[in-house]
PDB file of C-alpha atoms and ligand atoms in Angstrom:
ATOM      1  CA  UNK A 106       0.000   0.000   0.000  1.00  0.00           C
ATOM      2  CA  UNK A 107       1.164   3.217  -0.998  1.00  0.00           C
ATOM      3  CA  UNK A 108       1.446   5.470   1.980  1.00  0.00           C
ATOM      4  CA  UNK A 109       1.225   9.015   0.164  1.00  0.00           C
ATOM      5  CA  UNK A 110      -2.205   7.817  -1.779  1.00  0.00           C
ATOM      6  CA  UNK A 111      -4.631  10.164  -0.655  1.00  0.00           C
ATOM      7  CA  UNK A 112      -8.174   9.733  -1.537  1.00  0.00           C
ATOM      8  CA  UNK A 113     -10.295  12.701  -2.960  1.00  0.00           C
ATOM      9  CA  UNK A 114     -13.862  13.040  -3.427  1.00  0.00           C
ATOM     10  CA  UNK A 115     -15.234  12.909  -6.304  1.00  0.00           C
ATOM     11  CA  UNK A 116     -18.879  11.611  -5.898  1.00  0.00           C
ATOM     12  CA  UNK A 117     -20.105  12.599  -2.820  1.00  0.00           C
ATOM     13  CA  UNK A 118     -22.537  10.303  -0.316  1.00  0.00           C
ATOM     14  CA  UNK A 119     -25.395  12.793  -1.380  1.00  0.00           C
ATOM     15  CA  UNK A 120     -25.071  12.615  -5.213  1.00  0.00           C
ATOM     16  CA  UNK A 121     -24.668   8.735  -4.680  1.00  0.00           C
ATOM     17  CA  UNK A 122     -27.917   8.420  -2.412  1.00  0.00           C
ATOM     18  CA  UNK A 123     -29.843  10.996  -5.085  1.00  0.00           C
ATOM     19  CA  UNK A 124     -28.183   8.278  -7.971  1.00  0.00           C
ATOM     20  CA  UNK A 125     -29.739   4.791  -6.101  1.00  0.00           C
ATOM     21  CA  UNK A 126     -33.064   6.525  -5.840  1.00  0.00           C
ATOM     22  CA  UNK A 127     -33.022   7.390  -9.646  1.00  0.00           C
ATOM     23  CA  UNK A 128     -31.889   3.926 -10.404  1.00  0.00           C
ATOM     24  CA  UNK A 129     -34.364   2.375  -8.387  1.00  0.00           C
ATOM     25  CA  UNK A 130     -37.557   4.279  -9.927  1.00  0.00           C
ATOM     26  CA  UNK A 131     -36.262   2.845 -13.160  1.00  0.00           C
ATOM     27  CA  UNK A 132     -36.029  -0.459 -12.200  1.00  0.00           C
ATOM     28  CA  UNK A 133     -39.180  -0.237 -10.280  1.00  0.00           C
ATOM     29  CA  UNK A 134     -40.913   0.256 -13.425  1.00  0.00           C
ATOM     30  CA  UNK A 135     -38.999  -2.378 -15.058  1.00  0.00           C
ATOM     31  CA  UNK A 136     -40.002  -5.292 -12.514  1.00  0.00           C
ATOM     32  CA  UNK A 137     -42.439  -4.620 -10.102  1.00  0.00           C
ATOM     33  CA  UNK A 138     -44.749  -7.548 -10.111  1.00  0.00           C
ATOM     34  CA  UNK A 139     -41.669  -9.554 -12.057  1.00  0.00           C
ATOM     35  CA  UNK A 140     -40.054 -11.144  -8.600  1.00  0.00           C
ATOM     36  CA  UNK A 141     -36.517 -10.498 -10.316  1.00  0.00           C
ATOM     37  CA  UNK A 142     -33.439 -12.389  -9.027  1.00  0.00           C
ATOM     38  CA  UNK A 143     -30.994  -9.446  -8.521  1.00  0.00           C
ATOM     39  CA  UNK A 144     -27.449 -11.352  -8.705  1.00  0.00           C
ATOM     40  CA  UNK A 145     -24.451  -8.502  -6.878  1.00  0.00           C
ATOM     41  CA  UNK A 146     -20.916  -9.085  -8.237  1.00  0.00           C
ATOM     42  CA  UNK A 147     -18.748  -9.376  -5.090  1.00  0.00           C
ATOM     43  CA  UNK A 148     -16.912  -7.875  -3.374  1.00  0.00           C
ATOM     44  CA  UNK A 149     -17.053  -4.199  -4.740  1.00  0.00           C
ATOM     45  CA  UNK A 150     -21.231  -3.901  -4.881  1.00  0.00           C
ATOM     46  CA  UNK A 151     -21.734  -5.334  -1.412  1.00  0.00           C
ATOM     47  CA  UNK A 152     -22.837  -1.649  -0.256  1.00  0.00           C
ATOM     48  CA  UNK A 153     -24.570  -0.065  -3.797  1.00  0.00           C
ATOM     49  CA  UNK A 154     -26.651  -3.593  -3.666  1.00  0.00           C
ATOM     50  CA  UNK A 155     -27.662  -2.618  -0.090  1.00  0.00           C
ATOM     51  CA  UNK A 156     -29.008   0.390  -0.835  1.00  0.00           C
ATOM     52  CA  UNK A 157     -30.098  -0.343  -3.827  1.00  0.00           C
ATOM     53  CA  UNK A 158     -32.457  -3.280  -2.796  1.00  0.00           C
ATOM     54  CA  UNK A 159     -33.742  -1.212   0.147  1.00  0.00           C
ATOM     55  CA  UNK A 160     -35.086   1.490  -2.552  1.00  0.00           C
ATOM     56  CA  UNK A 161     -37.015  -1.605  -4.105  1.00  0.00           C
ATOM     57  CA  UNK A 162     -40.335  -1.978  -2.577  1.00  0.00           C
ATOM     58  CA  UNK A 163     -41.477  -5.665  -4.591  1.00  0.00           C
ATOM     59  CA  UNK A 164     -40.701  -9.179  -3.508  1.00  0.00           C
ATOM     60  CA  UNK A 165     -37.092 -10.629  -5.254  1.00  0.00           C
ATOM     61  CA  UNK A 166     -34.307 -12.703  -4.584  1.00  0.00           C
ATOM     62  CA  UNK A 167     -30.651 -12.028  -3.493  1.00  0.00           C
ATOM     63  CA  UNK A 168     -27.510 -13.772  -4.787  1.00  0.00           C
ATOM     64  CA  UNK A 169     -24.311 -13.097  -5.602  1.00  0.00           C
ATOM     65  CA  UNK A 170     -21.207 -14.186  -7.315  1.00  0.00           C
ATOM     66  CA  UNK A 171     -17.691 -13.490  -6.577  1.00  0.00           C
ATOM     67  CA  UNK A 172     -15.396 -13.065  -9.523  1.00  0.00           C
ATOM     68  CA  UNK A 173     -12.012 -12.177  -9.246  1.00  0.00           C
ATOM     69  CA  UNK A 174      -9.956 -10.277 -12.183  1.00  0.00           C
ATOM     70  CA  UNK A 175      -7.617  -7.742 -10.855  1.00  0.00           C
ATOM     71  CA  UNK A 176      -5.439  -9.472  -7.222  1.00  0.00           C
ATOM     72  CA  UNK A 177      -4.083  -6.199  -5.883  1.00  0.00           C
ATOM     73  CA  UNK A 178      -3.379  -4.838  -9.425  1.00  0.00           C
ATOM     74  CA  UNK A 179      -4.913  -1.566 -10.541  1.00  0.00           C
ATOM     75  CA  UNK A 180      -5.183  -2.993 -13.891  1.00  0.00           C
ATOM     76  CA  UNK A 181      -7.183  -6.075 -14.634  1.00  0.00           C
ATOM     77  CA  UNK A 182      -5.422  -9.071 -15.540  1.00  0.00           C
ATOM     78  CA  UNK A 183      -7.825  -9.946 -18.337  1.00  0.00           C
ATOM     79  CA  UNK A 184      -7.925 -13.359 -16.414  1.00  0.00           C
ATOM     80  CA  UNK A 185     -11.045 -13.984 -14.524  1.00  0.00           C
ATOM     81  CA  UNK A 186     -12.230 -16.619 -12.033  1.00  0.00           C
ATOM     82  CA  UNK A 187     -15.276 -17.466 -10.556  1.00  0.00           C
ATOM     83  CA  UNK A 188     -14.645 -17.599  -6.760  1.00  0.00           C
ATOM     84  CA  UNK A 189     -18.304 -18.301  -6.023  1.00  0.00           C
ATOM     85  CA  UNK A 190     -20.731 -18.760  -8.286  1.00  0.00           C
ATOM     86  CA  UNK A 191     -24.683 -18.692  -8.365  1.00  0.00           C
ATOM     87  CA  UNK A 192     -25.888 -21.417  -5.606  1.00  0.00           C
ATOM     88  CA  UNK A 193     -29.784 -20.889  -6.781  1.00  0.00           C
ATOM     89  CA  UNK A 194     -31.782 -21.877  -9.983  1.00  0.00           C
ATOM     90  CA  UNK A 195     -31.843 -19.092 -12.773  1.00  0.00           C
ATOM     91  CA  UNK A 196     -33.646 -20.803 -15.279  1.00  0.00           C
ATOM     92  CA  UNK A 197     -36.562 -19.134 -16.393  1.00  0.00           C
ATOM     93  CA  UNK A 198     -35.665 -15.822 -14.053  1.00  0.00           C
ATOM     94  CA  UNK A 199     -35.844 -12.571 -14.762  1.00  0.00           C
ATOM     95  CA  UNK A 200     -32.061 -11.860 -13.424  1.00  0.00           C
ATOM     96  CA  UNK A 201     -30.665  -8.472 -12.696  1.00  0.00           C
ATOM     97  CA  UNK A 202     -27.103  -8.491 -12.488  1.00  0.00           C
ATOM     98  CA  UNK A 203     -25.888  -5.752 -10.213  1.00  0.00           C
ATOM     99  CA  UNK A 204     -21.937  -4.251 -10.383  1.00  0.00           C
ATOM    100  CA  UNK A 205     -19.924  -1.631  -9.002  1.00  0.00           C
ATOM    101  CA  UNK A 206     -17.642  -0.516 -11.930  1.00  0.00           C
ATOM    102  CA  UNK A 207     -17.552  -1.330 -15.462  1.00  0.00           C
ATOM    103  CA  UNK A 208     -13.828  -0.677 -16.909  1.00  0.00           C
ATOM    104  CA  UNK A 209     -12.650  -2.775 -19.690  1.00  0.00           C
ATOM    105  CA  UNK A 210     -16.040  -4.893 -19.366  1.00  0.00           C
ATOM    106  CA  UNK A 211     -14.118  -8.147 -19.043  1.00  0.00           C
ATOM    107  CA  UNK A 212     -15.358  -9.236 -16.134  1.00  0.00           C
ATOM    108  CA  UNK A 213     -19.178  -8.431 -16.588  1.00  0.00           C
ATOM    109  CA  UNK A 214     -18.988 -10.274 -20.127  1.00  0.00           C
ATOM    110  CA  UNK A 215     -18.019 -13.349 -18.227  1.00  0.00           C
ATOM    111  CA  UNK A 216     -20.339 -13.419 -15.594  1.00  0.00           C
ATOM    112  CA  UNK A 217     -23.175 -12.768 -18.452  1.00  0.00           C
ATOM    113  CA  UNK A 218     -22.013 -15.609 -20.818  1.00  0.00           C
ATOM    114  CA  UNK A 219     -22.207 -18.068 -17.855  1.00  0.00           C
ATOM    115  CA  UNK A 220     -25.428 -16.590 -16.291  1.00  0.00           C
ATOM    116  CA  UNK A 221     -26.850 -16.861 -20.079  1.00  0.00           C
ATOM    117  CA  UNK A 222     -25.829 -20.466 -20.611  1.00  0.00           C
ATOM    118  CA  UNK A 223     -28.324 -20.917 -17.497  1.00  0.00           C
ATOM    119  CA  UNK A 224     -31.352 -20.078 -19.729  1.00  0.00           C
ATOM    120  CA  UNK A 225     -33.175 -17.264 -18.018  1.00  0.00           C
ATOM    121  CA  UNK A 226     -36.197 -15.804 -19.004  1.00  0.00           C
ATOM    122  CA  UNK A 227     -34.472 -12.315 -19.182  1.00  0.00           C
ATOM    123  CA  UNK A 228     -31.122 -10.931 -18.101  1.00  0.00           C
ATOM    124  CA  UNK A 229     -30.167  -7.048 -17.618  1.00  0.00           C
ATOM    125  CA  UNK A 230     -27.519  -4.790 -15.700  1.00  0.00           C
ATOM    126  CA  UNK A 231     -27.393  -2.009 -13.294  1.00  0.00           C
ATOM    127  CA  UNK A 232     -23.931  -0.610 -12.899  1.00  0.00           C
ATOM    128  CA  UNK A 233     -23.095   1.911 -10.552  1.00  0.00           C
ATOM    129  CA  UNK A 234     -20.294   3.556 -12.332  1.00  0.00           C
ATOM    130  CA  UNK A 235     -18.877   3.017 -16.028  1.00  0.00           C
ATOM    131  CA  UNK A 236     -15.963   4.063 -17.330  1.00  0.00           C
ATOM    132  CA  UNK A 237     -16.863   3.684 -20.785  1.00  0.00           C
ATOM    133  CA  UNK A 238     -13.186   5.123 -22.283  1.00  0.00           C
ATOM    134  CA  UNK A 239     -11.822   1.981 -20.713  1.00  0.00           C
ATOM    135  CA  UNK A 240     -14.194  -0.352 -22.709  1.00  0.00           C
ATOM    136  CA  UNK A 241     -12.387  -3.305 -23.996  1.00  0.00           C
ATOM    137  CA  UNK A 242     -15.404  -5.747 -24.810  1.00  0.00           C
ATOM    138  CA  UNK A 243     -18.951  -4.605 -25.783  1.00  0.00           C
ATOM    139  CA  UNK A 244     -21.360  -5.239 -22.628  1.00  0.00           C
ATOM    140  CA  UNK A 245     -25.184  -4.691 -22.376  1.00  0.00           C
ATOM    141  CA  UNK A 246     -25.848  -2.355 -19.590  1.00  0.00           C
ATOM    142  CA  UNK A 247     -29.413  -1.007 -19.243  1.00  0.00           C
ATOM    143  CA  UNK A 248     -29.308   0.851 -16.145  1.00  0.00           C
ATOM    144  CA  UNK A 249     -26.106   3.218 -15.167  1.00  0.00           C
ATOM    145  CA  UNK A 250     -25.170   5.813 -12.167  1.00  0.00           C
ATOM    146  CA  UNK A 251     -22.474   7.604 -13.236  1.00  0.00           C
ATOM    147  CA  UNK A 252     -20.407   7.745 -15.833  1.00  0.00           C
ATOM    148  CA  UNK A 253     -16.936   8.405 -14.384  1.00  0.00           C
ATOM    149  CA  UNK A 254     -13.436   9.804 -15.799  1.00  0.00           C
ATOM    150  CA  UNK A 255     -10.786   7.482 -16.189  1.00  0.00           C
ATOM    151  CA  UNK A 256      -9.107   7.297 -12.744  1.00  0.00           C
ATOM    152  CA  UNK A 257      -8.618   4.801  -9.981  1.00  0.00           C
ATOM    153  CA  UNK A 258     -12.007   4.817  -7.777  1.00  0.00           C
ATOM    154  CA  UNK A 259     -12.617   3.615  -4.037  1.00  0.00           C
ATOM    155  CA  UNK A 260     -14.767   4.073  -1.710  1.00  0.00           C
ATOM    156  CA  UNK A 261     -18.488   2.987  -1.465  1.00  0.00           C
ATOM    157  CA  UNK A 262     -17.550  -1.071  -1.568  1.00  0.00           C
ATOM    158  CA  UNK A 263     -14.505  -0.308  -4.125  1.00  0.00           C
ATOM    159  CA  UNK A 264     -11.094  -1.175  -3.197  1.00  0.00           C
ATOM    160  CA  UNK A 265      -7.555  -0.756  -3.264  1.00  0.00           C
ATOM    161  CA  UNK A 266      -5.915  -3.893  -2.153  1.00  0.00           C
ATOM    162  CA  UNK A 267      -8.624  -4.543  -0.131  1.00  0.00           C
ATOM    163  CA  UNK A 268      -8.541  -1.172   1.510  1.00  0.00           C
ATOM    164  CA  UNK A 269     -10.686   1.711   1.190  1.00  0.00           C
ATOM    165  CA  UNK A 270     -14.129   0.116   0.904  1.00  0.00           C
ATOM    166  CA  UNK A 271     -15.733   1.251   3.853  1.00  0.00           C
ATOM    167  CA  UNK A 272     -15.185   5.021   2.804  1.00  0.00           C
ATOM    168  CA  UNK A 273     -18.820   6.448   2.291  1.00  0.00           C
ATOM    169  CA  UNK A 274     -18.057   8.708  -0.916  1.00  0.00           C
ATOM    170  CA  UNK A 275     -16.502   7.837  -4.488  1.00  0.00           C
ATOM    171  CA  UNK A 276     -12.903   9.087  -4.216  1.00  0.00           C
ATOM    172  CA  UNK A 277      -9.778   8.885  -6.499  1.00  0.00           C
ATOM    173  CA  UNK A 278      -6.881   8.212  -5.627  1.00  0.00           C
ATOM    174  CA  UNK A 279      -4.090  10.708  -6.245  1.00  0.00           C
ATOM    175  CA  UNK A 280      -0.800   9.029  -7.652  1.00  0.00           C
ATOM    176  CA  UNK A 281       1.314  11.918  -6.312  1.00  0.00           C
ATOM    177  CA  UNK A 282       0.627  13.776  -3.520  1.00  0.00           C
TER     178      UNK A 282
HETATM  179  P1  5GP B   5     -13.399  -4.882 -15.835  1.00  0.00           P
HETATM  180  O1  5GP B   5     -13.438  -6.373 -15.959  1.00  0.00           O
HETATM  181  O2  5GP B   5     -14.612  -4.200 -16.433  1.00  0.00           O
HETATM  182  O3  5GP B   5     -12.104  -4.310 -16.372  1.00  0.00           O
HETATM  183  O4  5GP B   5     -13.358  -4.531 -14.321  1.00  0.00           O
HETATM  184  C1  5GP B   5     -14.409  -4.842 -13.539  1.00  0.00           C
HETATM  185  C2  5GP B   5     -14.064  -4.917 -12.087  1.00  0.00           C
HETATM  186  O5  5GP B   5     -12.766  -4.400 -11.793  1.00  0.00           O
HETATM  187  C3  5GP B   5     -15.027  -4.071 -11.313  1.00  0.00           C
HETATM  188  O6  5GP B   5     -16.160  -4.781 -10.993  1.00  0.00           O
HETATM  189  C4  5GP B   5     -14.205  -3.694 -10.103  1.00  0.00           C
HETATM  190  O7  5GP B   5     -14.293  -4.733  -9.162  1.00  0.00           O
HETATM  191  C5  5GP B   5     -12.808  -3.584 -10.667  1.00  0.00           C
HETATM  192  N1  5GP B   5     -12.526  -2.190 -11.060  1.00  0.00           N
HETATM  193  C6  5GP B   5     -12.587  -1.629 -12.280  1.00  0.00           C
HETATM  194  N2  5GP B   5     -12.294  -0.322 -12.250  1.00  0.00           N
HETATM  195  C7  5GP B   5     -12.042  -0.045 -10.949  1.00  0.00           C
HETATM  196  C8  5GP B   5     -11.717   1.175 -10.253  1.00  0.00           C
HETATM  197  O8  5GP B   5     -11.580   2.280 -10.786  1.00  0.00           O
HETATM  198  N3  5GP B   5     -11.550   1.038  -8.912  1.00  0.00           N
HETATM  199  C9  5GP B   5     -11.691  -0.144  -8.254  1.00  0.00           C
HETATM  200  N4  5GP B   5     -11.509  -0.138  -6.946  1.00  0.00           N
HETATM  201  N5  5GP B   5     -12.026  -1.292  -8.869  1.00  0.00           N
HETATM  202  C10 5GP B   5     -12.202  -1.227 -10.200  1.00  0.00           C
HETATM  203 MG1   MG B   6     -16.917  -5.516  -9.474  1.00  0.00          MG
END
């Protein structure tokens, strides 16, 4: 861990509390009535699913699946590994797949090809943040937060070698103090 990083704000708690409501009204309209199995991409959307799901007044599932791409690296690998994967039946759901932060879209397109091979009845994604300059892969996503500059992010569930994820705003992390 680098000792001079220094996080700064760049999405406060506010603007991130104001972003799950909007999110939620959309996919209120989307699935009320639909019981939806909402599926959270561990570990960085542990806290956005939290809030999230407490915005959604209809009855749905929880699950999650743990994939890991990027060790303690800044950078994804490119190589990604299920850790845990879906312990409940998807077939015929109507799955919403939620994640933190989409960068090169990697690691979302390989959760979706293996959620897909499990024959729901429909499958969409709510991302918190996207960082669409970093897109490597086309992915689907139907419902978005922010769309964020192309920096480092913690805070809010998102890490930096594990650290960081308890910090209640979006920050960046400076390189240089
Ligand atoms: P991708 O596969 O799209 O390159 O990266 C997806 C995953 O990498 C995200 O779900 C997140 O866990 C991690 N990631 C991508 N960008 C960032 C970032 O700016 N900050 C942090 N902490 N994690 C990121
Ligand atoms: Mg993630």
């Amino acid at each position: 861990m680098n000792e001079a990083a220094k996080p700064t704000v760049l999405y406060t708690r506010e603007q991130i509390q104001a972003t799950v409501k909007r999110l939620a009204g959309e996919i209120t309209c989307d699935y009320a009535g639909k019981k939806p199995l909402v599926i959270g991409i561990l570990k960085g959307s542990f806290i956005f699913m939290a809030d999230l799901v407490r915005e959604l007044d209809f009855p749905l599932e929880i699950e999650f699946v743990r994939v890991s791409s990027y060790g303690r690296a800044r950078q994804s690998s490119g190589k990604i590994t299920v850790v845990q994967g879906v312990r409940t039946a998807v077939k015929g759901r109507h799955v919403l797949v939620i994640e933190d932060i989409i960068d090169s879209g990697l690691s979302l397109r390989f959760v979706l090809d293996s959620l897909r091979r499990k024959k729901p009845a429909s499958i969409k994604v709510c991302c918190l943040l996207d960082k669409p300059a970093r897109r490597a892969v086309p992915v689907p996503v139907n419902y978005t937060g922010f769309e964020a500059p192309d920096r480092f992010l913690v805070g809010y569930g998102l890490d930096w070698g594990e650290q960081y994820r308890n910090l209640p705003d979006i920050c960046y992390i400076e390189d240089k103090p």
